[in-house]
Amino acid sequence: MKKVIFLLCACAMLASCNNAPQKQAAAQTNPLNNVTDMNVKDKSFDELFTKVDSAEIVQTLAQLMVAEDHTVITAGTESKFNSMPASWEAMGRYFRQPTTFCLLGANRYTLEFIKQQQSYTMSFFPKQYTADVMDFGRRSGRDTDKMSETRLTHVQTPSANITYKQAYAVIECRLFEITTVNPSDFYTADGKKFVEDALNEANDYHKLVFGTITNVWVKK
C-alpha cells in the first residue's frame, strides 16, 4: 500500500507539470543545454553548481525525470564508483520526505555501490550527451573499465557523492529503502511478464529503490 501511495504522489506531481507550460518551456529552452566539455572540464564543483531548495523547482525536476535517456544514477567513492542510465524513475513525498524512486535490475553493478555507500546521485544531462549516457547502460562496470573511458568528467559533491561536470542538475539521495518487486502485485500481463523475464536474467526480481533527497544542485 505504501508503494501505491508513493506512486500516486509521483504521478500527481508529474501531472502537475502538464499544468505549468511556462516552466516546461523554460526547461526545454534552458541555456544549460549548450554546456560543452570545453567550459566545464577545468572547473570545480563549486564553480559549476549552486544549491537550491528542492521545493522551489520540484515541477522542473519531475519533468526532467520523464525525459528520455538523460538521467544517470551514480554511487561510490572517488576511488571507485559506477554509473548507469535511469529508465524508470519518479519523485514525490514518502514518509513526509521529498523522495526519489527508481526501479533497478537486481544484478545492476551500481546497486551494489548504492547499498555500500547508502547514498547516490541522479544527474540530468542535455541532449548532446545522450550517447554518453546510453553508453553507461551498454556495458557493465563490473566487467569493463567504462568509467575511465567515458568522455564525461566526474566530480565530487561537497557531500563526497559522485556526479558529472556536464550535468545541468544533480539530486543527491540518501538510501531509505530497497524493496523487491513481486509478480503477484502486478495486475497486467505485461507488468508480470517484465518482472518474470528479469528473474530469468538476474536470478532475482527488480528492486524498488527509495532515496530521500538531501541536496539539489543546478548549474550556475
Short mmCIF file of C-alpha atoms in Angstrom, two decimals, residues 124-203:
data_model
loop_
_atom_site.label_atom_id
_atom_site.label_comp_id
_atom_site.label_asym_id
_atom_site.label_seq_id
_atom_site.Cartn_x
_atom_site.Cartn_y
_atom_site.Cartn_z
CA PHE A 124 20.47 15.20 -15.59
CA PHE A 125 22.15 15.85 -18.93
CA PRO A 126 21.34 17.88 -22.05
CA LYS A 127 20.58 16.01 -25.26
CA GLN A 128 24.08 16.40 -26.61
CA TYR A 129 25.24 13.78 -24.08
CA THR A 130 22.60 11.18 -24.83
CA ALA A 131 25.14 8.81 -26.40
CA ASP A 132 27.40 9.09 -23.35
CA VAL A 133 24.51 8.40 -21.00
CA MET A 134 23.38 5.40 -23.03
CA ASP A 135 26.92 4.02 -23.08
CA PHE A 136 26.73 3.59 -19.32
CA GLY A 137 23.96 1.08 -19.92
CA ARG A 138 25.56 -0.85 -22.77
CA ARG A 139 28.48 -2.12 -20.68
CA SER A 140 28.81 -3.18 -17.07
CA GLY A 141 31.44 -1.55 -14.92
CA ARG A 142 31.88 -4.92 -13.28
CA ASP A 143 33.45 -6.34 -16.45
CA THR A 144 34.85 -3.26 -18.20
CA ASP A 145 36.68 -0.02 -17.44
CA LYS A 146 33.83 2.10 -18.76
CA MET A 147 34.10 4.71 -16.00
CA SER A 148 37.57 5.77 -17.10
CA GLU A 149 36.68 5.58 -20.78
CA THR A 150 33.70 7.96 -20.76
CA ARG A 151 34.25 11.48 -22.05
CA LEU A 152 32.12 12.79 -19.18
CA THR A 153 34.13 14.32 -16.33
CA HIS A 154 33.25 13.10 -12.85
CA VAL A 155 33.42 15.36 -9.79
CA GLN A 156 32.69 15.04 -6.08
CA THR A 157 29.89 16.97 -4.42
CA PRO A 158 30.58 18.62 -1.03
CA SER A 159 28.96 15.50 0.48
CA ALA A 160 31.51 13.29 -1.35
CA ASN A 161 28.95 11.82 -3.74
CA ILE A 162 29.94 11.47 -7.40
CA THR A 163 28.32 13.32 -10.29
CA TYR A 164 29.48 14.84 -13.58
CA LYS A 165 30.54 18.33 -14.58
CA GLN A 166 28.49 18.15 -17.77
CA ALA A 167 25.23 17.62 -15.86
CA TYR A 168 22.91 20.61 -15.55
CA ALA A 169 21.08 19.40 -12.43
CA VAL A 170 22.00 16.95 -9.70
CA ILE A 171 19.89 15.34 -6.97
CA GLU A 172 21.72 13.79 -4.02
CA CYS A 173 19.84 10.99 -2.29
CA ARG A 174 20.24 9.10 0.96
CA LEU A 175 19.14 5.48 0.68
CA PHE A 176 15.88 4.96 2.55
CA GLU A 177 14.52 1.61 1.41
CA ILE A 178 15.08 -1.17 -1.09
CA THR A 179 12.11 -3.42 -1.79
CA THR A 180 11.89 -6.43 -4.10
CA VAL A 181 9.01 -6.44 -6.57
CA ASN A 182 6.60 -9.35 -6.55
CA PRO A 183 4.91 -10.53 -9.76
CA SER A 184 1.73 -11.23 -7.80
CA ASP A 185 1.46 -7.47 -7.16
CA PHE A 186 1.04 -6.77 -10.88
CA TYR A 187 -2.40 -6.70 -12.46
CA THR A 188 -1.39 -6.59 -16.12
CA ALA A 189 0.16 -9.37 -18.16
CA ASP A 190 2.85 -7.02 -19.48
CA GLY A 191 3.94 -5.98 -16.00
CA LYS A 192 4.05 -9.51 -14.69
CA LYS A 193 5.97 -10.73 -17.74
CA PHE A 194 8.51 -7.94 -17.37
CA VAL A 195 9.48 -8.85 -13.81
CA GLU A 196 9.39 -12.56 -14.53
CA ASP A 197 11.73 -12.11 -17.51
CA ALA A 198 14.06 -10.13 -15.25
CA LEU A 199 14.08 -13.03 -12.80
CA ASN A 200 15.34 -15.32 -15.55
CA GLU A 201 18.12 -12.86 -16.38
CA ALA A 202 19.32 -11.87 -12.90
CA ASN A 203 18.04 -14.76 -10.77
#
